[in-house]
mmCIF file with all atom_site columns, C-alpha atoms in Angstrom:
data_model
loop_
_atom_site.group_PDB
_atom_site.id
_atom_site.type_symbol
_atom_site.label_atom_id
_atom_site.label_alt_id
_atom_site.label_comp_id
_atom_site.label_asym_id
_atom_site.label_entity_id
_atom_site.label_seq_id
_atom_site.pdbx_PDB_ins_code
_atom_site.Cartn_x
_atom_site.Cartn_y
_atom_site.Cartn_z
_atom_site.occupancy
_atom_site.B_iso_or_equiv
_atom_site.pdbx_formal_charge
_atom_site.auth_seq_id
_atom_site.auth_comp_id
_atom_site.auth_asym_id
_atom_site.auth_atom_id
_atom_site.pdbx_PDB_model_num
ATOM 1   C CA . MET A 1 1   ? 0.000   0.000   0.000   1.00 88.00 ? 1   MET A CA 1
ATOM 2   C CA . LEU A 1 2   ? 1.771   3.102   -1.259  1.00 96.00 ? 2   LEU A CA 1
ATOM 3   C CA . THR A 1 3   ? 1.256   6.580   0.161   1.00 98.00 ? 3   THR A CA 1
ATOM 4   C CA . VAL A 1 4   ? 3.588   8.421   -2.230  1.00 98.00 ? 4   VAL A CA 1
ATOM 5   C CA . ASP A 1 5   ? 2.412   8.903   -5.804  1.00 98.00 ? 5   ASP A CA 1
ATOM 6   C CA . PHE A 1 6   ? 5.336   7.962   -8.030  1.00 98.00 ? 6   PHE A CA 1
ATOM 7   C CA . ALA A 1 7   ? 3.775   9.846   -10.916 1.00 97.00 ? 7   ALA A CA 1
ATOM 8   C CA . ARG A 1 8   ? 4.543   12.994  -8.882  1.00 97.00 ? 8   ARG A CA 1
ATOM 9   C CA . LEU A 1 9   ? 7.906   11.699  -7.649  1.00 98.00 ? 9   LEU A CA 1
ATOM 10  C CA . PRO A 1 10  ? 9.310   9.981   -10.738 1.00 97.00 ? 10  PRO A CA 1
ATOM 11  C CA . VAL A 1 11  ? 12.085  7.466   -10.230 1.00 98.00 ? 11  VAL A CA 1
ATOM 12  C CA . GLY A 1 12  ? 13.842  5.185   -12.672 1.00 97.00 ? 12  GLY A CA 1
ATOM 13  C CA . PRO A 1 13  ? 17.198  3.857   -13.831 1.00 98.00 ? 13  PRO A CA 1
ATOM 14  C CA . GLY A 1 14  ? 20.122  5.865   -12.529 1.00 97.00 ? 14  GLY A CA 1
ATOM 15  C CA . VAL A 1 15  ? 18.027  7.747   -9.968  1.00 98.00 ? 15  VAL A CA 1
ATOM 16  C CA . ARG A 1 16  ? 19.371  7.560   -6.404  1.00 98.00 ? 16  ARG A CA 1
ATOM 17  C CA . VAL A 1 17  ? 16.539  7.207   -3.882  1.00 98.00 ? 17  VAL A CA 1
ATOM 18  C CA . LEU A 1 18  ? 16.662  7.415   -0.088  1.00 98.00 ? 18  LEU A CA 1
ATOM 19  C CA . ASP A 1 19  ? 13.714  5.857   1.734   1.00 98.00 ? 19  ASP A CA 1
ATOM 20  C CA . LEU A 1 20  ? 14.120  7.557   5.111   1.00 98.00 ? 20  LEU A CA 1
ATOM 21  C CA . GLY A 1 21  ? 12.497  5.649   7.947   1.00 97.00 ? 21  GLY A CA 1
ATOM 22  C CA . CYS A 1 22  ? 11.679  2.890   5.503   1.00 98.00 ? 22  CYS A CA 1
ATOM 23  C CA . GLY A 1 23  ? 9.983   0.600   8.026   1.00 96.00 ? 23  GLY A CA 1
ATOM 24  C CA . GLY A 1 24  ? 8.741   -2.484  6.190   1.00 97.00 ? 24  GLY A CA 1
ATOM 25  C CA . GLY A 1 25  ? 10.076  -1.111  2.907   1.00 98.00 ? 25  GLY A CA 1
ATOM 26  C CA . ARG A 1 26  ? 6.932   -0.572  0.825   1.00 97.00 ? 26  ARG A CA 1
ATOM 27  C CA . HIS A 1 27  ? 8.226   2.523   -0.968  1.00 98.00 ? 27  HIS A CA 1
ATOM 28  C CA . ALA A 1 28  ? 11.762  1.147   -1.270  1.00 98.00 ? 28  ALA A CA 1
ATOM 29  C CA . PHE A 1 29  ? 10.427  -1.941  -3.042  1.00 98.00 ? 29  PHE A CA 1
ATOM 30  C CA . GLU A 1 30  ? 8.419   0.108   -5.523  1.00 98.00 ? 30  GLU A CA 1
ATOM 31  C CA . ALA A 1 31  ? 11.374  2.380   -6.298  1.00 98.00 ? 31  ALA A CA 1
ATOM 32  C CA . LEU A 1 32  ? 13.561  -0.685  -6.883  1.00 98.00 ? 32  LEU A CA 1
ATOM 33  C CA . ARG A 1 33  ? 10.950  -2.223  -9.205  1.00 98.00 ? 33  ARG A CA 1
ATOM 34  C CA . ARG A 1 34  ? 11.123  0.992   -11.218 1.00 98.00 ? 34  ARG A CA 1
ATOM 35  C CA . GLY A 1 35  ? 14.866  0.572   -11.683 1.00 98.00 ? 35  GLY A CA 1
ATOM 36  C CA . ALA A 1 36  ? 16.223  3.095   -9.161  1.00 98.00 ? 36  ALA A CA 1
ATOM 37  C CA . ASP A 1 37  ? 19.264  2.733   -6.910  1.00 98.00 ? 37  ASP A CA 1
ATOM 38  C CA . VAL A 1 38  ? 17.600  2.533   -3.511  1.00 98.00 ? 38  VAL A CA 1
ATOM 39  C CA . THR A 1 39  ? 18.935  3.051   -0.005  1.00 98.00 ? 39  THR A CA 1
ATOM 40  C CA . ALA A 1 40  ? 16.530  1.863   2.697   1.00 98.00 ? 40  ALA A CA 1
ATOM 41  C CA . PHE A 1 41  ? 17.394  3.742   5.894   1.00 98.00 ? 41  PHE A CA 1
ATOM 42  C CA . ASP A 1 42  ? 15.952  3.120   9.371   1.00 98.00 ? 42  ASP A CA 1
ATOM 43  C CA . MET A 1 43  ? 16.854  2.962   13.058  1.00 97.00 ? 43  MET A CA 1
ATOM 44  C CA . ASP A 1 44  ? 15.404  -0.540  13.427  1.00 96.00 ? 44  ASP A CA 1
ATOM 45  C CA . GLN A 1 45  ? 17.895  -3.173  12.284  1.00 97.00 ? 45  GLN A CA 1
ATOM 46  C CA . SER A 1 46  ? 15.280  -5.936  12.376  1.00 97.00 ? 46  SER A CA 1
ATOM 47  C CA . GLU A 1 47  ? 13.130  -3.998  9.903   1.00 97.00 ? 47  GLU A CA 1
ATOM 48  C CA . LEU A 1 48  ? 16.175  -3.446  7.709   1.00 98.00 ? 48  LEU A CA 1
ATOM 49  C CA . ASP A 1 49  ? 17.031  -7.157  7.763   1.00 98.00 ? 49  ASP A CA 1
ATOM 50  C CA . SER A 1 50  ? 13.527  -7.916  6.474   1.00 98.00 ? 50  SER A CA 1
ATOM 51  C CA . VAL A 1 51  ? 13.899  -5.292  3.746   1.00 98.00 ? 51  VAL A CA 1
ATOM 52  C CA . ALA A 1 52  ? 17.258  -6.758  2.696   1.00 98.00 ? 52  ALA A CA 1
ATOM 53  C CA . ALA A 1 53  ? 15.705  -10.218 2.504   1.00 98.00 ? 53  ALA A CA 1
ATOM 54  C CA . MET A 1 54  ? 12.932  -8.877  0.278   1.00 98.00 ? 54  MET A CA 1
ATOM 55  C CA . PHE A 1 55  ? 15.454  -7.100  -1.969  1.00 98.00 ? 55  PHE A CA 1
ATOM 56  C CA . THR A 1 56  ? 17.157  -10.474 -2.454  1.00 98.00 ? 56  THR A CA 1
ATOM 57  C CA . ALA A 1 57  ? 13.857  -12.266 -3.089  1.00 98.00 ? 57  ALA A CA 1
ATOM 58  C CA . MET A 1 58  ? 12.813  -9.632  -5.625  1.00 98.00 ? 58  MET A CA 1
ATOM 59  C CA . ASP A 1 59  ? 16.105  -10.039 -7.466  1.00 97.00 ? 59  ASP A CA 1
ATOM 60  C CA . LYS A 1 60  ? 15.758  -13.835 -7.581  1.00 97.00 ? 60  LYS A CA 1
ATOM 61  C CA . ALA A 1 61  ? 12.183  -13.467 -8.850  1.00 97.00 ? 61  ALA A CA 1
ATOM 62  C CA . GLY A 1 62  ? 13.298  -11.222 -11.690 1.00 97.00 ? 62  GLY A CA 1
ATOM 63  C CA . GLU A 1 63  ? 11.494  -8.148  -10.328 1.00 97.00 ? 63  GLU A CA 1
ATOM 64  C CA . VAL A 1 64  ? 14.608  -5.955  -10.248 1.00 97.00 ? 64  VAL A CA 1
ATOM 65  C CA . PRO A 1 65  ? 15.546  -4.285  -13.548 1.00 97.00 ? 65  PRO A CA 1
ATOM 66  C CA . GLU A 1 66  ? 19.111  -4.726  -14.729 1.00 96.00 ? 66  GLU A CA 1
ATOM 67  C CA . GLY A 1 67  ? 21.445  -2.217  -13.103 1.00 96.00 ? 67  GLY A CA 1
ATOM 68  C CA . ALA A 1 68  ? 19.110  -1.296  -10.230 1.00 98.00 ? 68  ALA A CA 1
ATOM 69  C CA . THR A 1 69  ? 20.462  -1.728  -6.707  1.00 98.00 ? 69  THR A CA 1
ATOM 70  C CA . GLY A 1 70  ? 19.011  -1.951  -3.221  1.00 98.00 ? 70  GLY A CA 1
ATOM 71  C CA . GLU A 1 71  ? 20.943  -1.517  0.020   1.00 98.00 ? 71  GLU A CA 1
ATOM 72  C CA . ILE A 1 72  ? 20.137  -1.058  3.696   1.00 98.00 ? 72  ILE A CA 1
ATOM 73  C CA . VAL A 1 73  ? 21.738  1.437   6.092   1.00 98.00 ? 73  VAL A CA 1
ATOM 74  C CA . GLN A 1 74  ? 21.034  1.746   9.811   1.00 98.00 ? 74  GLN A CA 1
ATOM 75  C CA . GLY A 1 75  ? 21.080  5.116   11.549  1.00 98.00 ? 75  GLY A CA 1
ATOM 76  C CA . THR A 1 76  ? 19.178  8.144   12.773  1.00 97.00 ? 76  THR A CA 1
ATOM 77  C CA . ALA A 1 77  ? 17.421  10.831  10.760  1.00 98.00 ? 77  ALA A CA 1
ATOM 78  C CA . LEU A 1 78  ? 19.142  13.475  12.907  1.00 98.00 ? 78  LEU A CA 1
ATOM 79  C CA . ASP A 1 79  ? 22.649  12.604  11.673  1.00 98.00 ? 79  ASP A CA 1
ATOM 80  C CA . MET A 1 80  ? 22.565  10.571  8.468   1.00 98.00 ? 80  MET A CA 1
ATOM 81  C CA . PRO A 1 81  ? 25.824  8.927   7.341   1.00 98.00 ? 81  PRO A CA 1
ATOM 82  C CA . PHE A 1 82  ? 25.660  10.258  3.793   1.00 98.00 ? 82  PHE A CA 1
ATOM 83  C CA . GLU A 1 83  ? 27.578  12.916  1.895   1.00 98.00 ? 83  GLU A CA 1
ATOM 84  C CA . ASP A 1 84  ? 25.898  16.187  0.990   1.00 98.00 ? 84  ASP A CA 1
ATOM 85  C CA . GLY A 1 85  ? 23.777  15.873  -2.153  1.00 98.00 ? 85  GLY A CA 1
ATOM 86  C CA . SER A 1 86  ? 23.918  12.079  -2.225  1.00 98.00 ? 86  SER A CA 1
ATOM 87  C CA . PHE A 1 87  ? 20.374  11.480  -3.470  1.00 98.00 ? 87  PHE A CA 1
ATOM 88  C CA . ASP A 1 88  ? 18.140  12.560  -6.350  1.00 98.00 ? 88  ASP A CA 1
ATOM 89  C CA . ARG A 1 89  ? 14.966  11.686  -4.433  1.00 98.00 ? 89  ARG A CA 1
ATOM 90  C CA . VAL A 1 90  ? 14.115  11.355  -0.753  1.00 98.00 ? 90  VAL A CA 1
ATOM 91  C CA . ILE A 1 91  ? 10.991  9.702   0.623   1.00 98.00 ? 91  ILE A CA 1
ATOM 92  C CA . ALA A 1 92  ? 10.079  10.399  4.252   1.00 98.00 ? 92  ALA A CA 1
ATOM 93  C CA . ALA A 1 93  ? 6.773   8.602   4.736   1.00 98.00 ? 93  ALA A CA 1
ATOM 94  C CA . GLU A 1 94  ? 5.145   8.823   8.185   1.00 97.00 ? 94  GLU A CA 1
ATOM 95  C CA . VAL A 1 95  ? 8.449   9.692   9.869   1.00 98.00 ? 95  VAL A CA 1
ATOM 96  C CA . LEU A 1 96  ? 8.557   13.308  11.058  1.00 98.00 ? 96  LEU A CA 1
ATOM 97  C CA . GLU A 1 97  ? 5.610   12.960  13.453  1.00 97.00 ? 97  GLU A CA 1
ATOM 98  C CA . HIS A 1 98  ? 7.747   10.524  15.486  1.00 96.00 ? 98  HIS A CA 1
ATOM 99  C CA . ILE A 1 99  ? 10.781  12.818  15.866  1.00 97.00 ? 99  ILE A CA 1
ATOM 100 C CA . PRO A 1 100 ? 10.869  15.411  18.675  1.00 96.00 ? 100 PRO A CA 1
ATOM 101 C CA . ASP A 1 101 ? 13.559  17.457  16.875  1.00 97.00 ? 101 ASP A CA 1
ATOM 102 C CA . ASP A 1 102 ? 11.827  17.475  13.516  1.00 98.00 ? 102 ASP A CA 1
ATOM 103 C CA . MET A 1 103 ? 13.658  20.583  12.281  1.00 98.00 ? 103 MET A CA 1
ATOM 104 C CA . THR A 1 104 ? 17.029  18.830  12.491  1.00 98.00 ? 104 THR A CA 1
ATOM 105 C CA . ALA A 1 105 ? 15.592  15.921  10.510  1.00 98.00 ? 105 ALA A CA 1
ATOM 106 C CA . MET A 1 106 ? 14.295  18.347  7.877   1.00 98.00 ? 106 MET A CA 1
ATOM 107 C CA . ARG A 1 107 ? 17.695  19.997  7.608   1.00 98.00 ? 107 ARG A CA 1
ATOM 108 C CA . GLU A 1 108 ? 19.277  16.572  7.136   1.00 98.00 ? 108 GLU A CA 1
ATOM 109 C CA . ILE A 1 109 ? 16.826  15.751  4.325   1.00 98.00 ? 109 ILE A CA 1
ATOM 110 C CA . PHE A 1 110 ? 17.770  19.057  2.684   1.00 98.00 ? 110 PHE A CA 1
ATOM 111 C CA . ARG A 1 111 ? 21.490  18.318  3.101   1.00 98.00 ? 111 ARG A CA 1
ATOM 112 C CA . VAL A 1 112 ? 21.524  14.833  1.567   1.00 98.00 ? 112 VAL A CA 1
ATOM 113 C CA . LEU A 1 113 ? 19.277  15.800  -1.371  1.00 98.00 ? 113 LEU A CA 1
ATOM 114 C CA . ARG A 1 114 ? 21.128  17.107  -4.433  1.00 98.00 ? 114 ARG A CA 1
ATOM 115 C CA . PRO A 1 115 ? 20.358  20.600  -5.756  1.00 98.00 ? 115 PRO A CA 1
ATOM 116 C CA . GLY A 1 116 ? 17.345  20.273  -8.038  1.00 98.00 ? 116 GLY A CA 1
ATOM 117 C CA . GLY A 1 117 ? 16.320  17.032  -6.326  1.00 98.00 ? 117 GLY A CA 1
ATOM 118 C CA . THR A 1 118 ? 12.818  16.370  -5.080  1.00 98.00 ? 118 THR A CA 1
ATOM 119 C CA . ALA A 1 119 ? 11.361  14.747  -1.984  1.00 98.00 ? 119 ALA A CA 1
ATOM 120 C CA . ALA A 1 120 ? 8.023   13.435  -0.797  1.00 98.00 ? 120 ALA A CA 1
ATOM 121 C CA . VAL A 1 121 ? 7.127   13.971  2.854   1.00 98.00 ? 121 VAL A CA 1
ATOM 122 C CA . THR A 1 122 ? 4.041   12.337  4.324   1.00 98.00 ? 122 THR A CA 1
ATOM 123 C CA . VAL A 1 123 ? 2.553   12.782  7.790   1.00 98.00 ? 123 VAL A CA 1
ATOM 124 C CA . PRO A 1 124 ? -0.814  11.972  9.359   1.00 98.00 ? 124 PRO A CA 1
ATOM 125 C CA . SER A 1 125 ? -3.299  14.630  8.281   1.00 98.00 ? 125 SER A CA 1
ATOM 126 C CA . PHE A 1 126 ? -4.679  16.936  10.938  1.00 98.00 ? 126 PHE A CA 1
ATOM 127 C CA . LEU A 1 127 ? -8.366  16.024  11.343  1.00 97.00 ? 127 LEU A CA 1
ATOM 128 C CA . PRO A 1 128 ? -8.114  12.209  11.382  1.00 97.00 ? 128 PRO A CA 1
ATOM 129 C CA . GLU A 1 129 ? -5.084  12.397  13.666  1.00 97.00 ? 129 GLU A CA 1
ATOM 130 C CA . ARG A 1 130 ? -6.763  14.839  16.050  1.00 97.00 ? 130 ARG A CA 1
ATOM 131 C CA . ILE A 1 131 ? -9.722  12.473  16.394  1.00 97.00 ? 131 ILE A CA 1
ATOM 132 C CA . CYS A 1 132 ? -7.365  9.579   17.165  1.00 97.00 ? 132 CYS A CA 1
ATOM 133 C CA . TRP A 1 133 ? -5.650  11.597  19.893  1.00 97.00 ? 133 TRP A CA 1
ATOM 134 C CA . ALA A 1 134 ? -9.024  12.578  21.369  1.00 96.00 ? 134 ALA A CA 1
ATOM 135 C CA . LEU A 1 135 ? -10.232 8.981   21.450  1.00 96.00 ? 135 LEU A CA 1
ATOM 136 C CA . SER A 1 136 ? -7.105  7.340   22.862  1.00 94.00 ? 136 SER A CA 1
ATOM 137 C CA . GLU A 1 137 ? -4.166  8.528   24.918  1.00 92.00 ? 137 GLU A CA 1
ATOM 138 C CA . ALA A 1 138 ? -2.400  5.206   24.308  1.00 91.00 ? 138 ALA A CA 1
ATOM 139 C CA . TYR A 1 139 ? -2.431  5.883   20.556  1.00 92.00 ? 139 TYR A CA 1
ATOM 140 C CA . HIS A 1 140 ? 0.118   8.673   20.839  1.00 89.00 ? 140 HIS A CA 1
ATOM 141 C CA . THR A 1 141 ? 1.890   8.057   24.164  1.00 88.00 ? 141 THR A CA 1
ATOM 142 C CA . ALA A 1 142 ? 3.339   4.639   23.384  1.00 85.00 ? 142 ALA A CA 1
ATOM 143 C CA . PRO A 1 143 ? 7.166   4.577   23.078  1.00 86.00 ? 143 PRO A CA 1
ATOM 144 C CA . GLY A 1 144 ? 8.127   5.662   19.594  1.00 85.00 ? 144 GLY A CA 1
ATOM 145 C CA . GLY A 1 145 ? 4.637   7.041   18.948  1.00 89.00 ? 145 GLY A CA 1
ATOM 146 C CA . HIS A 1 146 ? 3.485   10.312  17.480  1.00 94.00 ? 146 HIS A CA 1
ATOM 147 C CA . VAL A 1 147 ? 4.753   13.412  19.277  1.00 95.00 ? 147 VAL A CA 1
ATOM 148 C CA . ARG A 1 148 ? 2.870   16.076  17.294  1.00 96.00 ? 148 ARG A CA 1
ATOM 149 C CA . ILE A 1 149 ? -0.026  16.720  14.936  1.00 97.00 ? 149 ILE A CA 1
ATOM 150 C CA . TYR A 1 150 ? 0.896   18.766  11.876  1.00 98.00 ? 150 TYR A CA 1
ATOM 151 C CA . THR A 1 151 ? -1.300  21.115  9.976   1.00 98.00 ? 151 THR A CA 1
ATOM 152 C CA . LEU A 1 152 ? -0.371  21.313  6.311   1.00 98.00 ? 152 LEU A CA 1
ATOM 153 C CA . ALA A 1 153 ? 0.513   24.986  6.856   1.00 98.00 ? 153 ALA A CA 1
ATOM 154 C CA . GLU A 1 154 ? 2.933   24.148  9.698   1.00 98.00 ? 154 GLU A CA 1
ATOM 155 C CA . LEU A 1 155 ? 4.598   21.331  7.762   1.00 98.00 ? 155 LEU A CA 1
ATOM 156 C CA . SER A 1 156 ? 5.002   23.544  4.695   1.00 98.00 ? 156 SER A CA 1
ATOM 157 C CA . ALA A 1 157 ? 6.355   26.468  6.728   1.00 98.00 ? 157 ALA A CA 1
ATOM 158 C CA . LYS A 1 158 ? 8.948   24.326  8.509   1.00 98.00 ? 158 LYS A CA 1
ATOM 159 C CA . LEU A 1 159 ? 10.170  22.744  5.280   1.00 98.00 ? 159 LEU A CA 1
ATOM 160 C CA . LYS A 1 160 ? 10.295  26.142  3.587   1.00 98.00 ? 160 LYS A CA 1
ATOM 161 C CA . SER A 1 161 ? 12.319  27.573  6.488   1.00 98.00 ? 161 SER A CA 1
ATOM 162 C CA . VAL A 1 162 ? 15.130  25.052  5.905   1.00 98.00 ? 162 VAL A CA 1
ATOM 163 C CA . GLY A 1 163 ? 15.310  25.951  2.218   1.00 98.00 ? 163 GLY A CA 1
ATOM 164 C CA . PHE A 1 164 ? 12.810  23.793  0.332   1.00 98.00 ? 164 PHE A CA 1
ATOM 165 C CA . GLU A 1 165 ? 10.514  24.996  -2.407  1.00 98.00 ? 165 GLU A CA 1
ATOM 166 C CA . ILE A 1 166 ? 6.994   23.814  -1.625  1.00 98.00 ? 166 ILE A CA 1
ATOM 167 C CA . GLY A 1 167 ? 5.156   21.943  -4.360  1.00 98.00 ? 167 GLY A CA 1
ATOM 168 C CA . PRO A 1 168 ? 1.795   20.187  -4.677  1.00 98.00 ? 168 PRO A CA 1
ATOM 169 C CA . HIS A 1 169 ? 0.128   18.006  -2.081  1.00 98.00 ? 169 HIS A CA 1
ATOM 170 C CA . HIS A 1 170 ? -2.624  15.424  -1.873  1.00 98.00 ? 170 HIS A CA 1
ATOM 171 C CA . TYR A 1 171 ? -4.306  13.193  0.687   1.00 98.00 ? 171 TYR A CA 1
ATOM 172 C CA . ALA A 1 172 ? -4.261  9.393   0.855   1.00 97.00 ? 172 ALA A CA 1
ATOM 173 C CA . HIS A 1 173 ? -5.907  6.433   2.590   1.00 97.00 ? 173 HIS A CA 1
ATOM 174 C CA . GLY A 1 174 ? -9.337  7.891   3.296   1.00 97.00 ? 174 GLY A CA 1
ATOM 175 C CA . LEU A 1 175 ? -10.709 4.397   3.949   1.00 96.00 ? 175 LEU A CA 1
ATOM 176 C CA . HIS A 1 176 ? -8.133  3.859   6.698   1.00 97.00 ? 176 HIS A CA 1
ATOM 177 C CA . SER A 1 177 ? -9.132  6.709   9.006   1.00 97.00 ? 177 SER A CA 1
ATOM 178 C CA . PRO A 1 178 ? -12.332 5.022   10.289  1.00 96.00 ? 178 PRO A CA 1
ATOM 179 C CA . TYR A 1 179 ? -10.318 1.903   11.059  1.00 97.00 ? 179 TYR A CA 1
ATOM 180 C CA . TRP A 1 180 ? -7.982  3.861   13.329  1.00 96.00 ? 180 TRP A CA 1
ATOM 181 C CA . TRP A 1 181 ? -10.893 5.657   14.975  1.00 97.00 ? 181 TRP A CA 1
ATOM 182 C CA . ILE A 1 182 ? -12.410 2.260   15.765  1.00 97.00 ? 182 ILE A CA 1
ATOM 183 C CA . LYS A 1 183 ? -9.071  1.021   17.106  1.00 96.00 ? 183 LYS A CA 1
ATOM 184 C CA . CYS A 1 184 ? -8.692  4.075   19.299  1.00 96.00 ? 184 CYS A CA 1
ATOM 185 C CA . ALA A 1 185 ? -12.256 3.697   20.616  1.00 96.00 ? 185 ALA A CA 1
ATOM 186 C CA . VAL A 1 186 ? -12.029 -0.018  21.463  1.00 96.00 ? 186 VAL A CA 1
ATOM 187 C CA . GLY A 1 187 ? -8.321  -0.140  22.391  1.00 94.00 ? 187 GLY A CA 1
ATOM 188 C CA . VAL A 1 188 ? -5.380  0.311   20.061  1.00 92.00 ? 188 VAL A CA 1
ATOM 189 C CA . ASN A 1 189 ? -4.063  -3.168  20.860  1.00 90.00 ? 189 ASN A CA 1
ATOM 190 C CA . ASN A 1 190 ? -7.458  -4.876  20.779  1.00 92.00 ? 190 ASN A CA 1
ATOM 191 C CA . ASP A 1 191 ? -7.157  -6.464  17.346  1.00 91.00 ? 191 ASP A CA 1
ATOM 192 C CA . ASP A 1 192 ? -9.747  -9.107  18.237  1.00 93.00 ? 192 ASP A CA 1
ATOM 193 C CA . HIS A 1 193 ? -12.611 -6.676  18.780  1.00 95.00 ? 193 HIS A CA 1
ATOM 194 C CA . PRO A 1 194 ? -15.329 -7.724  16.282  1.00 95.00 ? 194 PRO A CA 1
ATOM 195 C CA . LEU A 1 195 ? -15.702 -4.258  14.757  1.00 95.00 ? 195 LEU A CA 1
ATOM 196 C CA . ALA A 1 196 ? -11.959 -3.684  14.403  1.00 95.00 ? 196 ALA A CA 1
ATOM 197 C CA . LYS A 1 197 ? -11.487 -7.176  13.010  1.00 94.00 ? 197 LYS A CA 1
ATOM 198 C CA . ALA A 1 198 ? -14.266 -6.779  10.457  1.00 96.00 ? 198 ALA A CA 1
ATOM 199 C CA . TYR A 1 199 ? -13.000 -3.414  9.239   1.00 96.00 ? 199 TYR A CA 1
ATOM 200 C CA . HIS A 1 200 ? -9.464  -4.772  8.970   1.00 95.00 ? 200 HIS A CA 1
ATOM 201 C CA . GLN A 1 201 ? -10.738 -7.611  6.789   1.00 95.00 ? 201 GLN A CA 1
ATOM 202 C CA . LEU A 1 202 ? -12.416 -5.009  4.590   1.00 93.00 ? 202 LEU A CA 1
ATOM 203 C CA . LEU A 1 203 ? -9.141  -3.115  4.194   1.00 95.00 ? 203 LEU A CA 1
ATOM 204 C CA . VAL A 1 204 ? -7.208  -6.288  3.349   1.00 94.00 ? 204 VAL A CA 1
ATOM 205 C CA . TRP A 1 205 ? -9.838  -7.207  0.758   1.00 95.00 ? 205 TRP A CA 1
ATOM 206 C CA . ASP A 1 206 ? -9.623  -3.730  -0.722  1.00 92.00 ? 206 ASP A CA 1
ATOM 207 C CA . ILE A 1 207 ? -5.810  -3.828  -0.928  1.00 91.00 ? 207 ILE A CA 1
ATOM 208 C CA . MET A 1 208 ? -5.817  -7.262  -2.545  1.00 92.00 ? 208 MET A CA 1
ATOM 209 C CA . LYS A 1 209 ? -8.725  -6.815  -4.961  1.00 92.00 ? 209 LYS A CA 1
ATOM 210 C CA . ARG A 1 210 ? -8.847  -3.042  -5.502  1.00 91.00 ? 210 ARG A CA 1
ATOM 211 C CA . PRO A 1 211 ? -12.464 -3.039  -6.664  1.00 93.00 ? 211 PRO A CA 1
ATOM 212 C CA . ALA A 1 212 ? -13.787 0.002   -8.511  1.00 94.00 ? 212 ALA A CA 1
ATOM 213 C CA . ALA A 1 213 ? -16.344 0.801   -5.811  1.00 92.00 ? 213 ALA A CA 1
ATOM 214 C CA . THR A 1 214 ? -13.791 1.254   -3.025  1.00 93.00 ? 214 THR A CA 1
ATOM 215 C CA . ARG A 1 215 ? -11.366 3.086   -5.338  1.00 92.00 ? 215 ARG A CA 1
ATOM 216 C CA . ILE A 1 216 ? -14.109 5.606   -6.096  1.00 95.00 ? 216 ILE A CA 1
ATOM 217 C CA . ALA A 1 217 ? -15.100 5.825   -2.430  1.00 94.00 ? 217 ALA A CA 1
ATOM 218 C CA . GLU A 1 218 ? -11.521 6.469   -1.349  1.00 95.00 ? 218 GLU A CA 1
ATOM 219 C CA . SER A 1 219 ? -10.980 9.137   -3.990  1.00 95.00 ? 219 SER A CA 1
ATOM 220 C CA . LEU A 1 220 ? -14.011 10.959  -2.601  1.00 96.00 ? 220 LEU A CA 1
ATOM 221 C CA . LEU A 1 221 ? -12.979 10.481  1.027   1.00 97.00 ? 221 LEU A CA 1
ATOM 222 C CA . ASN A 1 222 ? -9.288  11.373  0.642   1.00 97.00 ? 222 ASN A CA 1
ATOM 223 C CA . PRO A 1 223 ? -9.698  15.190  0.568   1.00 96.00 ? 223 PRO A CA 1
ATOM 224 C CA . ILE A 1 224 ? -11.959 15.037  3.644   1.00 96.00 ? 224 ILE A CA 1
ATOM 225 C CA . ILE A 1 225 ? -10.602 12.305  5.925   1.00 97.00 ? 225 ILE A CA 1
ATOM 226 C CA . GLY A 1 226 ? -7.472  11.044  4.182   1.00 97.00 ? 226 GLY A CA 1
ATOM 227 C CA . LYS A 1 227 ? -5.272  9.473   6.865   1.00 98.00 ? 227 LYS A CA 1
ATOM 228 C CA . SER A 1 228 ? -2.098  10.943  5.364   1.00 98.00 ? 228 SER A CA 1
ATOM 229 C CA . VAL A 1 229 ? -1.152  14.173  3.643   1.00 98.00 ? 229 VAL A CA 1
ATOM 230 C CA . VAL A 1 230 ? 1.633   13.937  1.056   1.00 98.00 ? 230 VAL A CA 1
ATOM 231 C CA . LEU A 1 231 ? 3.710   17.022  0.252   1.00 98.00 ? 231 LEU A CA 1
ATOM 232 C CA . TYR A 1 232 ? 6.173   17.221  -2.640  1.00 98.00 ? 232 TYR A CA 1
ATOM 233 C CA . ILE A 1 233 ? 9.136   19.564  -2.218  1.00 98.00 ? 233 ILE A CA 1
ATOM 234 C CA . ARG A 1 234 ? 12.234  20.573  -4.164  1.00 98.00 ? 234 ARG A CA 1
ATOM 235 C CA . LYS A 1 235 ? 15.752  21.639  -3.212  1.00 98.00 ? 235 LYS A CA 1
ATOM 236 C CA . PRO A 1 236 ? 16.702  24.684  -5.328  1.00 98.00 ? 236 PRO A CA 1
#
């Protein structure tokens, strides 16, 4: 399930991509399938080991175009072990809301991106996230959880202050917001609650089958209750 729209953040052969805070690697895998040279970067070594295993499996399955590469690097977004201007594209999907010193992370993204390079930054959008916080303290106080709720204006202003040019934005995953509201209402760790379980099955079915009805529904819901906002930015 991708949050970033690769039509707005084009990648391909010869393009160096950093997936910052890659987690399970969903965006790294898609960039690799498109022929890019991908660096999956995260603090969690166990997540990175899983990503590396998938890179290998993709290569064996013939999913990696000739010349494309995938590597893993462990570290922190506050002090990345890369030279200035190392990457043509940076993806930071659902990362900044976890980092208390988000401005340092933004400056690091600016530093490692080459002049003229572009980045996609995604964070939870304000309204759905505010409802989650109102429904459940555990949702945002767990270790490693969300430390802030961004408005689009705040996110744009912070990125602009470190030097980025602000580009277009869109919202994603409108069908997912009600699921998280249910989880927050019944208990964020209560995966066996009948309502949460049923809605999760709906989301899995939607991801696997992608029927026209839910695609249309999500396109209508995204601008209103999209779980994530995606902002595209450029380094001059």
